[in-house]
Every structure is written in structure tokens, then in C-alpha cells.
Amino acid sequence: MYSTGADPLSENSGIGGQVLVPMRFVWPYGGRQVFLTGSFTRWLELPMAPVEGCPTVFQTVYRLTPGYHQYKFYVDGEWRHDEQQPFVSGNYGIVNTILLAREPEAIPPLLSQEISGTRMNMDVDNDAFQRVEVPRISEADIEVSRHRISVFLSTHTAYELLPESGKVIALDVNLPVKQAFHILYEQGIPVAPLWDFYEGQFVGVLSAVDFILILRELGNHGSNLTEEELETHTISAWKEGKVQLRQVDAHSRSFQRRRLVHAGPFDSLKDVALKILQNEVSMVPIIHSSSQDGSFPQLLHLASLSGILKCICRHFRHSSSSLPILQQPISAIPLGTWVPRIGESNKRRLAMLRPNASLSDALTLLVQDQVSSIPIVNDDDSLLDVYSRSDITALAKDKAYAQIHLDEMSIHQALQLGQDANSPYGFFSGQRCQMCLRTDPLQKVMERLANPGVRRLIIVEAGSKRVEGIISLSDVFRFLLR
């Protein structure tokens, strides 16, 4: 028998003056019809509604008296319980349990917001609703998860990253720098391998960082490189150090040419991931080289951490229970960079800027802090947008770099340059921002980061979108491969 007409929030209004506390129940494992039943409903079934924008997650709110309660779910005609929550064997089979000890100080509304180009759901902060905390995972369980992931990565090769079809763009080292960055912008790519015809091999990569350094050099007083020289100055000349970079301050590091970091198609996924992490690059070329027949090396693919993470998610999708770490909320594990709380002076600060800050300030932070993106926030530290290294290539459009001064252009104006005039999304629309909550499980975060083009998630507070931290692909792999 289904109880379909009751409103648990309005009808369950208290017995004998007892305080009732709204509790949020969630079934995140999919289904067509999901019902909640428990000791507080006298084991009658209450319908649960799918979350807007996330049809595999069902939720409902019910007011409970403080005390001990049991509950379970009825999913598509089968009795189920949530294995990630406390459960016991009782009179009604295996049931989940709640021990509600006190009334919450404040009851925030249920919120659901659509963000990013993929309509990612902004889930509500569960702290006030769900008083049963997810048990802290043991070090043994963490090591089990790391070991299984390490074994998978060690036994699978970079060959599995190769798409069935696609293109990889390489640039000749004798191309003018200006033309090279125009190509990066037009193709929508942040990095490209460099080919030296005379040496018959790939010799390096050109990335957005190079463009940042060139623009800063153009803006320096007494620069050895003029805008006119950009028309003819080649990538080779830039890479060979004919343009001498000056240290901006004592915290700047020198950028010297280094050997190309690459991998072969039969290198293990673990080796590829470690090369990316240890060399602090966003991706490495997968190059097949056969010296026996004297042929030129073949560029097969550009391997990134997101591609490797996608392999992990795909492999463990139907056996996630073998990785105990996956259901842990990201706030419960040492992952990412977080805004320090009061009294936490030993934590690394999280760089954030206001939209009226200069582009020069943003580029300095990107270089000196060695980060790939900076959250752009309002006066309340609520997220408005993100400025990333790859955004710098927008200045190649219509030779905008020749018409600006880094100190005079704001981040707001810089991001507007990259806006498509025909785009339905305006500036600060949130369409570029990839977000998550501190309560999101690691599995959910990993699946979002595995999407092409996503390199980090901004951790925000539900509702206010106040920035609480940031998690990058590198953070996830450093944690998993530690």
C-alpha cells in the first residue's frame, strides 16, 4: 500500500509538543520509482522525487522527533537499503538507522541549481538535514582503494587512451609565435607539440604559459621583444632563449627549455600519470617511434589526466564497492586546496580575485602560484567566473594583444574578449564554472573531472556559491597514487 497523498512536512507537525526536525533522505542509485518507508511512517511507503537536473538521485524531506529511527527504500518493486549509511538487521529485514540527537540551529531551504554547460546539479548542503555522518574511512580502506587503482593503472597502457578517430595538431618550430597562438585560439586547444623538420623529431610543446610569458615580456619596460617582432619571431627563437625573461620579483622562477616529456603507446597508464604529475604539465604526447625502418616518429594522441581518470571511472563503474574511498565526501579526505578556517594559519591560501582586478594581477598569480585557474568572486567571495591559463589565447583574436595594456585591462574585460557574440550565455552566467559541494562523494567528483576539458572543480557553499576550495585533476591523482 502506497501513501501518495501525504505531505510529510505539513502533516507531520508534532505529537505532544515534541520538537520535529526536518531530515533529508536521499537515494542516489537510480531507478524509475523510489519510495521511503520507516518506523516514523509506520512502514507506509512515501514517494520520493527525482532531483531536478539529476534524474538518478531521489530525495524527500520528513520531520522526525529526536531519537532512534529505522528506514529503508522500495525501488522498482524491490526492498533496498543504502550500504553507505549505518544499517542493521531488524524485524523488517536489513534497514538503515538514524540517531537524531538534537534540533539543527538553522534549516536552509532545499536548493537545486543548474550550473555549467552540462547542467551539473548543485546539490544542497546536507549538514542541517542529515545528522548521521558518514563514518570516517580507515587508513586500511584508503590503502586498499589506492592499491586496486594502482594495479589497474599498472596493467593498462596508454594505447587504451587512443580514440577511434580524431585529430592531433602539431606546430612547426619555425612558425611565427603570433601565428602559432592564433592557431591555438582557433582550434580551441591550450597546448600543441612542436615538430622540428630538420631534426626529424618532436622537440617540445607550446602552451598557454608561453603566451603569458610573452605578453608579460611585451609589457616590460625595456623589453627585447616588440609587437612588430611577434609577426616574424619564431617559436624556435622563443624556445631557444633568444628572448631573455626577467624575474618579476624574488618569487619568480626561471623558465628554461627542457627536454620533451612524452610517452609511448605501450607505457602503463600509471607511468603516464606520474610523468604528468612529476613534470607539472597538463598533458604528454603519445609518440610511436620506430628506428628500425627509419621512419619519422608518429604523434598518436595527447594524454591527459582526465583521459586516465575516465578509464578509472569506466573500469570501476560497476564495482565501486571494491573502492571504499569512492563514497567518502571530499571534505572527509585530504584532497584539494581549501579556504583556511579561523585559526588555520598553516594552510596554503587559495588565490581569488575580484572581476575589477587587472589582467596583469591574474597572470602574475597564474605564474607565481603555479596554478591553472583562479576563481573570480564578488565581495562576499561568491563565485562569479573562473580565469584559466587557456583563457589567455583569446587575446590572439583580432590581434587584441597589440591593443591592450595588462595593467589597464580588467579580468572582466579580458573574459569578455573570449565571449562568442552569438553565445546565449552572458558574462558571469556560470556556464563556464564547474562546481561541486563539500558533501559530494569522491566518485561524483571524479566522474565530473573525467569530462573532457574539465581540469578542476570549484568547491562552493550551496545557495550562496561562496568559494570554499578547489579540487584539480592533479590533486585527485596525487591522493590516489600517494
Short mmCIF file of C-alpha atoms in Angstrom, two decimals:
data_model
loop_
_atom_site.label_atom_id
_atom_site.label_comp_id
_atom_site.label_asym_id
_atom_site.label_seq_id
_atom_site.Cartn_x
_atom_site.Cartn_y
_atom_site.Cartn_z
CA MET A 1 0.00 0.00 0.00
CA TYR A 2 1.43 3.37 -1.02
CA SER A 3 0.84 6.58 0.88
CA THR A 4 0.85 9.05 -2.03
CA GLY A 5 -1.29 11.93 -0.82
CA ALA A 6 0.51 12.92 2.37
CA ASP A 7 2.76 15.94 2.71
CA PRO A 8 5.29 14.86 5.35
CA LEU A 9 6.37 18.43 6.03
CA SER A 10 2.89 19.78 6.69
CA GLU A 11 1.05 16.82 8.23
CA ASN A 12 3.77 15.51 10.47
CA SER A 13 3.61 18.57 12.70
CA GLY A 14 4.38 17.14 16.11
CA ILE A 15 2.92 14.97 18.85
CA GLY A 16 2.56 16.14 22.42
CA GLY A 17 4.60 19.28 21.77
CA GLN A 18 7.74 17.39 20.73
CA VAL A 19 10.22 19.23 18.55
CA LEU A 20 10.22 17.96 14.97
CA VAL A 21 13.40 18.18 12.89
CA PRO A 22 13.33 18.07 9.06
CA MET A 23 15.52 15.25 7.77
CA ARG A 24 16.54 14.85 4.15
CA PHE A 25 16.55 11.30 2.78
CA VAL A 26 18.40 10.57 -0.44
CA TRP A 27 18.52 7.56 -2.75
CA PRO A 28 21.39 8.30 -5.19
CA TYR A 29 21.46 4.98 -7.04
CA GLY A 30 18.82 5.45 -9.74
CA GLY A 31 15.51 3.74 -10.50
CA ARG A 32 12.14 4.54 -12.05
CA GLN A 33 10.04 4.72 -8.85
CA VAL A 34 11.51 5.12 -5.38
CA PHE A 35 9.66 5.16 -2.06
CA LEU A 36 10.80 5.81 1.51
CA THR A 37 9.44 3.74 4.38
CA GLY A 38 10.40 3.67 8.04
CA SER A 39 9.41 3.35 11.66
CA PHE A 40 8.37 7.02 11.58
CA THR A 41 5.91 6.34 8.72
CA ARG A 42 4.59 3.18 10.41
CA TRP A 43 6.28 1.45 7.47
CA LEU A 44 3.96 3.02 4.91
CA GLU A 45 5.67 3.99 1.67
CA LEU A 46 6.17 7.66 0.80
CA PRO A 47 7.09 8.66 -2.77
CA MET A 48 10.49 10.26 -3.39
CA ALA A 49 11.03 12.80 -6.18
CA PRO A 50 13.98 12.89 -8.59
CA VAL A 51 16.31 15.87 -8.18
CA GLU A 52 15.97 18.41 -10.97
CA GLY A 53 18.81 18.04 -13.44
CA CYS A 54 19.94 14.76 -11.85
CA PRO A 55 17.30 12.09 -12.55
CA THR A 56 19.25 9.26 -10.92
CA VAL A 57 19.03 10.89 -7.46
CA PHE A 58 15.78 10.78 -5.49
CA GLN A 59 15.04 12.77 -2.33
CA THR A 60 12.36 13.69 0.17
CA VAL A 61 12.20 15.54 3.49
CA TYR A 62 10.37 14.23 6.57
CA ARG A 63 10.01 15.78 10.02
CA LEU A 64 11.26 13.47 12.78
CA THR A 65 11.30 13.56 16.56
CA PRO A 66 14.75 13.27 18.16
CA GLY A 67 15.61 9.65 18.84
CA TYR A 68 16.34 6.36 17.12
CA HIS A 69 14.66 5.56 13.78
CA GLN A 70 14.85 2.83 11.14
CA TYR A 71 14.13 3.18 7.43
CA LYS A 72 14.61 1.54 4.02
CA PHE A 73 13.74 2.13 0.37
CA TYR A 74 11.37 0.46 -2.10
CA VAL A 75 12.98 0.77 -5.55
CA ASP A 76 11.22 -0.53 -8.66
CA GLY A 77 9.43 -3.22 -6.69
CA GLU A 78 12.42 -4.32 -4.59
CA TRP A 79 13.33 -3.55 -0.98
CA ARG A 80 16.71 -1.83 -0.76
CA HIS A 81 18.92 -0.16 1.83
CA ASP A 82 21.80 2.28 1.44
CA GLU A 83 25.03 0.38 2.08
CA GLN A 84 26.90 3.67 2.60
CA GLN A 85 24.77 4.58 5.64
CA PRO A 86 24.56 2.79 9.03
CA PHE A 87 22.36 -0.32 8.81
CA VAL A 88 21.27 -3.26 10.99
CA SER A 89 19.17 -6.42 10.69
CA GLY A 90 15.75 -5.82 12.22
CA ASN A 91 12.16 -7.03 12.18
CA TYR A 92 11.77 -5.62 8.68
CA GLY A 93 14.92 -7.12 7.23
CA ILE A 94 18.08 -5.06 6.71
CA VAL A 95 17.30 -1.42 7.46
CA ASN A 96 19.20 1.85 7.72
CA THR A 97 19.28 3.67 11.04
CA ILE A 98 19.23 7.27 12.28
CA LEU A 99 20.03 8.57 15.74
CA LEU A 100 18.75 12.14 15.79
CA ALA A 101 20.17 13.80 18.89
CA ARG A 102 19.29 17.47 18.60
CA GLU A 103 17.49 20.14 16.65
CA PRO A 104 19.51 21.98 13.99
CA GLU A 105 20.21 25.66 14.62
CA ALA A 106 19.01 26.72 11.19
CA ILE A 107 17.06 25.00 8.46
CA PRO A 108 18.23 26.03 5.00
CA PRO A 109 15.84 25.55 2.08
CA LEU A 110 16.27 22.78 -0.41
CA LEU A 111 18.14 24.23 -3.34
CA SER A 112 18.81 22.89 -6.79
CA GLN A 113 20.75 24.99 -9.28
CA GLU A 114 21.83 24.25 -12.81
CA ILE A 115 25.42 25.16 -13.49
CA SER A 116 27.97 24.76 -16.27
CA GLY A 117 27.42 23.84 -19.84
CA THR A 118 26.49 20.28 -18.85
CA ARG A 119 23.71 21.30 -16.39
CA MET A 120 25.59 19.91 -13.42
CA ASN A 121 23.35 19.80 -10.37
CA MET A 122 24.22 21.93 -7.35
CA ASP A 123 23.11 19.71 -4.50
CA VAL A 124 22.04 21.13 -1.16
CA ASP A 125 24.37 21.13 1.80
CA ASN A 126 23.26 18.15 3.86
CA ASP A 127 24.72 19.20 7.22
CA ALA A 128 21.48 20.53 8.70
CA PHE A 129 19.33 17.74 7.29
CA GLN A 130 21.40 14.62 7.60
CA ARG A 131 22.60 14.24 11.15
CA VAL A 132 24.11 10.82 10.59
CA GLU A 133 27.67 11.50 9.46
CA VAL A 134 29.35 9.18 7.00
CA PRO A 135 31.77 7.06 9.08
CA ARG A 136 35.37 8.15 8.73
CA ILE A 137 37.18 5.79 6.44
CA SER A 138 40.10 3.89 7.93
CA GLU A 139 43.66 4.16 6.64
CA ALA A 140 43.42 0.48 5.74
CA ASP A 141 40.44 1.11 3.45
CA ILE A 142 42.23 4.06 1.85
CA GLU A 143 45.25 1.87 1.14
CA VAL A 144 43.02 -0.87 -0.29
CA SER A 145 41.47 1.64 -2.69
CA ARG A 146 44.87 3.06 -3.70
CA HIS A 147 46.31 -0.40 -4.25
CA ARG A 148 43.45 -1.51 -6.52
CA ILE A 149 43.66 1.66 -8.57
CA SER A 150 47.44 1.33 -8.80
CA VAL A 151 47.14 -2.27 -10.00
CA PHE A 152 44.62 -1.22 -12.67
CA LEU A 153 46.82 1.64 -13.91
CA SER A 154 49.93 -0.56 -13.92
CA THR A 155 48.28 -3.27 -16.03
CA HIS A 156 46.71 -1.00 -18.68
CA THR A 157 48.59 1.00 -21.27
CA ALA A 158 48.43 4.40 -22.95
CA TYR A 159 47.24 2.62 -26.08
CA GLU A 160 43.81 2.43 -24.43
CA LEU A 161 43.65 6.25 -24.38
CA LEU A 162 43.73 6.49 -28.17
CA PRO A 163 40.35 7.50 -29.61
CA GLU A 164 38.84 5.61 -32.52
CA SER A 165 39.08 8.78 -34.59
CA GLY A 166 40.22 12.35 -34.12
CA LYS A 167 43.00 14.78 -34.88
CA VAL A 168 46.13 15.91 -33.10
CA ILE A 169 47.60 19.29 -34.00
CA ALA A 170 51.36 19.82 -34.05
CA LEU A 171 53.16 23.07 -34.85
CA ASP A 172 56.36 23.61 -36.81
CA VAL A 173 59.04 25.29 -34.68
CA ASN A 174 59.64 27.79 -37.49
CA LEU A 175 56.12 29.22 -37.31
CA PRO A 176 55.89 32.83 -36.09
CA VAL A 177 54.79 32.99 -32.46
CA LYS A 178 51.81 35.20 -33.32
CA GLN A 179 50.52 32.73 -35.89
CA ALA A 180 51.03 29.81 -33.53
CA PHE A 181 48.88 31.33 -30.81
CA HIS A 182 46.23 32.29 -33.31
CA ILE A 183 46.07 28.58 -34.23
CA LEU A 184 45.72 27.59 -30.58
CA TYR A 185 42.83 30.02 -30.22
CA GLU A 186 41.08 28.99 -33.43
CA GLN A 187 41.38 25.28 -32.63
CA GLY A 188 40.36 25.76 -29.01
CA ILE A 189 43.38 23.91 -27.61
CA PRO A 190 45.69 25.04 -24.77
CA VAL A 191 48.82 23.17 -25.88
CA ALA A 192 50.40 21.75 -29.03
CA PRO A 193 53.53 19.62 -29.64
CA LEU A 194 56.36 21.16 -31.63
CA TRP A 195 57.90 19.46 -34.67
CA ASP A 196 61.41 20.19 -35.92
CA PHE A 197 61.65 19.12 -39.56
CA TYR A 198 65.46 19.34 -39.69
CA GLU A 199 65.91 17.16 -36.61
CA GLY A 200 63.06 14.88 -37.66
CA GLN A 201 61.55 14.73 -34.22
CA PHE A 202 59.21 16.37 -31.74
CA VAL A 203 61.21 18.78 -29.62
CA GLY A 204 58.77 20.34 -27.17
CA VAL A 205 55.34 21.87 -26.68
CA LEU A 206 53.87 25.35 -26.96
CA SER A 207 51.37 26.15 -24.24
CA ALA A 208 49.29 28.98 -22.86
CA VAL A 209 52.07 29.59 -20.31
CA ASP A 210 54.39 30.61 -23.15
CA PHE A 211 51.85 33.16 -24.32
CA ILE A 212 51.51 34.53 -20.78
CA LEU A 213 55.28 34.96 -20.53
CA ILE A 214 55.47 36.62 -23.93
CA LEU A 215 52.70 39.09 -23.08
CA ARG A 216 54.39 39.95 -19.81
CA GLU A 217 57.66 40.46 -21.65
CA LEU A 218 55.93 42.77 -24.13
CA GLY A 219 54.64 44.79 -21.22
CA ASN A 220 58.03 45.10 -19.53
CA HIS A 221 59.87 48.39 -19.82
CA GLY A 222 62.94 47.89 -21.98
CA SER A 223 61.63 44.67 -23.48
CA ASN A 224 63.83 42.96 -26.08
CA LEU A 225 60.70 41.86 -27.94
CA THR A 226 58.40 44.29 -29.72
CA GLU A 227 54.91 43.67 -31.05
CA GLU A 228 56.22 44.00 -34.59
CA GLU A 229 58.77 41.25 -33.91
CA LEU A 230 55.96 38.94 -32.90
CA GLU A 231 54.96 38.88 -36.56
CA THR A 232 58.24 37.18 -37.54
CA HIS A 233 59.68 35.90 -34.24
CA THR A 234 59.60 32.10 -34.48
CA ILE A 235 58.70 29.53 -31.87
CA SER A 236 62.24 28.17 -32.16
CA ALA A 237 63.71 31.57 -31.34
CA TRP A 238 61.46 31.87 -28.32
CA LYS A 239 62.26 28.38 -27.08
CA GLU A 240 65.98 28.77 -27.58
CA GLY A 241 66.03 31.67 -25.17
CA LYS A 242 66.83 34.50 -27.61
CA VAL A 243 64.25 36.42 -25.59
CA GLN A 244 65.58 36.68 -22.06
CA LEU A 245 62.91 36.59 -19.39
CA ARG A 246 63.37 38.93 -16.46
CA GLN A 247 62.40 37.99 -12.98
CA VAL A 248 59.36 39.96 -11.92
CA ASP A 249 60.13 39.51 -8.25
CA ALA A 250 62.03 37.29 -5.85
CA HIS A 251 59.33 34.63 -6.03
CA SER A 252 59.52 34.14 -9.78
CA ARG A 253 61.23 31.06 -11.10
CA SER A 254 63.30 30.86 -14.28
CA PHE A 255 61.77 29.09 -17.27
CA GLN A 256 64.39 27.16 -19.16
CA ARG A 257 63.98 24.90 -22.12
CA ARG A 258 63.76 21.28 -21.09
CA ARG A 259 63.56 18.03 -22.96
CA LEU A 260 60.21 16.99 -24.33
CA VAL A 261 58.24 14.88 -21.87
CA HIS A 262 56.46 12.16 -23.82
CA ALA A 263 55.25 8.58 -23.54
CA GLY A 264 54.91 5.57 -25.78
CA PRO A 265 51.65 3.76 -26.60
CA PHE A 266 52.65 0.75 -24.50
CA ASP A 267 53.71 2.68 -21.40
CA SER A 268 51.45 1.93 -18.44
CA LEU A 269 48.74 4.41 -17.51
CA LYS A 270 50.43 4.77 -14.14
CA ASP A 271 53.73 5.78 -15.75
CA VAL A 272 51.92 8.33 -17.94
CA ALA A 273 50.09 9.82 -14.95
CA LEU A 274 53.33 10.06 -12.96
CA LYS A 275 55.08 11.79 -15.87
CA ILE A 276 52.35 14.42 -15.98
CA LEU A 277 52.47 14.97 -12.21
CA GLN A 278 56.24 14.96 -11.79
CA ASN A 279 56.86 17.32 -14.73
CA GLU A 280 53.92 19.61 -13.84
CA VAL A 281 52.46 19.55 -17.35
CA SER A 282 48.83 19.33 -18.41
CA MET A 283 49.35 16.55 -20.95
CA VAL A 284 52.05 14.49 -22.64
CA PRO A 285 52.28 13.46 -26.30
CA ILE A 286 51.92 9.75 -27.03
CA ILE A 287 54.57 9.13 -29.69
CA HIS A 288 55.25 5.90 -31.54
CA SER A 289 58.86 5.80 -32.64
CA SER A 290 60.35 3.03 -34.76
CA SER A 291 64.03 3.48 -35.52
CA GLN A 292 64.28 0.14 -37.33
CA ASP A 293 62.66 1.32 -40.56
CA GLY A 294 63.98 4.87 -40.32
CA SER A 295 60.51 6.41 -40.42
CA PHE A 296 59.58 9.60 -38.62
CA PRO A 297 58.02 9.23 -35.17
CA GLN A 298 54.23 9.28 -35.19
CA LEU A 299 52.21 11.54 -32.90
CA LEU A 300 49.23 9.42 -31.84
CA HIS A 301 47.50 11.35 -29.08
CA LEU A 302 47.87 13.88 -26.27
CA ALA A 303 47.39 12.05 -22.98
CA SER A 304 45.86 13.96 -20.07
CA LEU A 305 44.88 13.12 -16.52
CA SER A 306 41.21 13.50 -17.42
CA GLY A 307 41.55 10.73 -20.01
CA ILE A 308 43.23 8.44 -17.49
CA LEU A 309 40.60 9.27 -14.87
CA LYS A 310 37.88 8.38 -17.37
CA CYS A 311 39.47 4.94 -17.73
CA ILE A 312 39.40 4.51 -13.94
CA CYS A 313 35.75 5.55 -13.68
CA ARG A 314 34.74 3.29 -16.55
CA HIS A 315 36.60 0.28 -15.11
CA PHE A 316 35.21 0.58 -11.57
CA ARG A 317 31.73 1.85 -12.50
CA HIS A 318 30.05 -1.47 -11.76
CA SER A 319 32.34 -2.48 -8.91
CA SER A 320 32.62 0.76 -6.95
CA SER A 321 32.11 -1.16 -3.69
CA SER A 322 35.64 -2.53 -4.16
CA LEU A 323 36.94 1.03 -3.64
CA PRO A 324 35.76 2.11 -0.15
CA ILE A 325 37.12 5.61 -0.71
CA LEU A 326 34.67 6.46 -3.50
CA GLN A 327 31.64 7.14 -1.29
CA GLN A 328 33.52 9.38 1.13
CA PRO A 329 32.61 13.09 0.97
CA ILE A 330 35.50 15.15 -0.32
CA SER A 331 35.59 17.16 2.91
CA ALA A 332 36.45 13.97 4.84
CA ILE A 333 39.63 13.16 2.92
CA PRO A 334 42.87 15.14 2.43
CA LEU A 335 42.11 16.39 -1.04
CA GLY A 336 42.34 19.77 -2.76
CA THR A 337 43.06 23.29 -1.54
CA TRP A 338 40.57 24.79 0.92
CA VAL A 339 39.97 28.30 2.20
CA PRO A 340 41.56 28.27 5.67
CA ARG A 341 39.13 28.46 8.56
CA ILE A 342 39.69 30.71 11.55
CA GLY A 343 42.80 29.57 13.39
CA GLU A 344 44.17 27.52 10.47
CA SER A 345 47.20 29.61 9.62
CA ASN A 346 49.28 26.69 8.31
CA LYS A 347 47.16 26.02 5.23
CA ARG A 348 48.07 27.18 1.74
CA ARG A 349 45.98 30.17 0.75
CA LEU A 350 43.52 29.89 -2.09
CA ALA A 351 44.14 32.62 -4.66
CA MET A 352 40.95 34.50 -5.63
CA LEU A 353 40.42 37.81 -7.44
CA ARG A 354 37.64 40.35 -7.93
CA PRO A 355 36.39 40.98 -11.51
CA ASN A 356 37.86 44.51 -11.49
CA ALA A 357 41.38 43.22 -10.73
CA SER A 358 43.85 43.76 -13.56
CA LEU A 359 44.74 41.09 -16.06
CA SER A 360 48.35 41.62 -15.01
CA ASP A 361 47.46 40.55 -11.45
CA ALA A 362 45.78 37.40 -12.77
CA LEU A 363 48.72 36.42 -14.97
CA THR A 364 51.17 37.01 -12.13
CA LEU A 365 49.19 34.67 -9.85
CA LEU A 366 48.96 32.01 -12.55
CA VAL A 367 52.73 32.03 -13.00
CA GLN A 368 53.94 32.56 -9.44
CA ASP A 369 51.44 30.31 -7.66
CA GLN A 370 51.82 27.68 -10.40
CA VAL A 371 48.06 27.19 -10.66
CA SER A 372 45.97 26.65 -13.77
CA SER A 373 42.98 28.78 -12.78
CA ILE A 374 41.79 31.50 -10.39
CA PRO A 375 38.23 31.80 -9.04
CA ILE A 376 36.72 35.23 -9.74
CA VAL A 377 34.47 36.23 -6.82
CA ASN A 378 32.34 39.13 -5.61
CA ASP A 379 32.77 41.00 -2.31
CA ASP A 380 31.11 38.08 -0.47
CA ASP A 381 33.52 35.57 -2.04
CA SER A 382 30.67 34.06 -4.06
CA LEU A 383 31.80 32.52 -7.34
CA LEU A 384 31.21 34.56 -10.49
CA ASP A 385 33.56 33.00 -13.00
CA VAL A 386 36.99 31.43 -13.40
CA TYR A 387 40.05 32.78 -15.20
CA SER A 388 42.26 29.99 -16.54
CA ARG A 389 45.60 29.83 -18.31
CA SER A 390 43.90 28.78 -21.52
CA ASP A 391 41.79 31.97 -21.49
CA ILE A 392 44.88 33.93 -22.45
CA THR A 393 44.69 32.64 -26.03
CA ALA A 394 41.55 34.78 -26.51
CA LEU A 395 43.93 37.74 -26.82
CA ALA A 396 45.11 36.28 -30.12
CA LYS A 397 41.67 37.03 -31.58
CA ASP A 398 41.90 40.05 -33.90
CA LYS A 399 45.40 40.78 -32.50
CA ALA A 400 43.86 42.05 -29.27
CA TYR A 401 47.22 41.66 -27.51
CA ALA A 402 48.62 44.53 -29.61
CA GLN A 403 45.91 46.92 -28.42
CA ILE A 404 45.92 46.37 -24.67
CA HIS A 405 47.97 47.02 -21.57
CA LEU A 406 47.90 44.24 -18.99
CA ASP A 407 47.77 46.72 -16.10
CA GLU A 408 44.81 48.58 -17.59
CA MET A 409 42.61 45.68 -18.71
CA SER A 410 40.40 44.11 -16.00
CA ILE A 411 39.65 40.40 -15.74
CA HIS A 412 36.04 41.26 -16.59
CA GLN A 413 37.15 42.83 -19.86
CA ALA A 414 39.60 40.00 -20.62
CA LEU A 415 36.89 37.37 -20.25
CA GLN A 416 34.52 39.38 -22.42
CA LEU A 417 37.08 39.12 -25.25
CA GLY A 418 36.63 35.36 -25.21
CA GLN A 419 32.85 35.53 -25.32
CA ASP A 420 31.21 34.47 -28.53
CA ALA A 421 28.98 37.30 -29.70
CA ASN A 422 26.35 34.73 -30.68
CA SER A 423 26.53 32.84 -27.40
CA PRO A 424 23.28 32.79 -25.38
CA TYR A 425 25.33 32.95 -22.20
CA GLY A 426 26.45 36.33 -20.92
CA PHE A 427 29.47 37.14 -18.82
CA PHE A 428 29.34 35.70 -15.30
CA SER A 429 26.49 33.41 -16.32
CA GLY A 430 28.15 30.49 -14.54
CA GLN A 431 28.19 28.43 -17.72
CA ARG A 432 31.99 28.15 -17.63
CA CYS A 433 32.20 27.25 -13.96
CA GLN A 434 32.47 23.62 -12.90
CA MET A 435 31.38 23.33 -9.25
CA CYS A 436 30.83 20.78 -6.52
CA LEU A 437 29.90 20.70 -2.83
CA ARG A 438 31.92 19.62 0.19
CA THR A 439 29.35 16.86 0.76
CA ASP A 440 29.79 15.35 -2.72
CA PRO A 441 31.35 11.87 -2.69
CA LEU A 442 34.72 11.35 -4.33
CA GLN A 443 33.14 9.18 -7.04
CA LYS A 444 30.89 12.04 -8.16
CA VAL A 445 33.84 14.46 -8.24
CA MET A 446 35.98 12.01 -10.22
CA GLU A 447 33.24 11.48 -12.81
CA ARG A 448 32.90 15.23 -13.33
CA LEU A 449 36.66 15.71 -13.64
CA ALA A 450 36.78 12.90 -16.21
CA ASN A 451 34.80 15.05 -18.65
CA PRO A 452 36.93 16.47 -21.50
CA GLY A 453 38.14 20.00 -20.84
CA VAL A 454 37.42 19.93 -17.10
CA ARG A 455 40.62 20.36 -15.11
CA ARG A 456 39.28 21.46 -11.75
CA LEU A 457 36.09 21.84 -9.70
CA ILE A 458 35.40 24.85 -7.50
CA ILE A 459 34.01 23.78 -4.11
CA VAL A 460 31.17 26.14 -3.20
CA GLU A 461 28.63 26.54 -0.45
CA ALA A 462 25.12 25.54 -1.55
CA GLY A 463 22.90 28.51 -2.25
CA SER A 464 25.38 31.32 -1.73
CA LYS A 465 28.05 29.76 -4.01
CA ARG A 466 30.67 31.11 -1.62
CA VAL A 467 34.02 29.58 -2.59
CA GLU A 468 35.25 27.02 -0.06
CA GLY A 469 38.04 25.38 -2.02
CA ILE A 470 39.20 23.89 -5.30
CA ILE A 471 39.98 20.35 -6.45
CA SER A 472 42.08 19.73 -9.52
CA LEU A 473 42.87 16.63 -11.54
CA SER A 474 46.39 16.74 -10.13
CA ASP A 475 45.01 16.78 -6.58
CA VAL A 476 42.99 13.62 -7.23
CA PHE A 477 45.92 11.70 -8.75
CA ARG A 478 48.38 12.82 -6.07
CA PHE A 479 45.95 11.49 -3.48
CA LEU A 480 45.24 8.20 -5.28
CA LEU A 481 48.88 7.49 -6.21
CA ARG A 482 50.48 8.60 -2.96
#
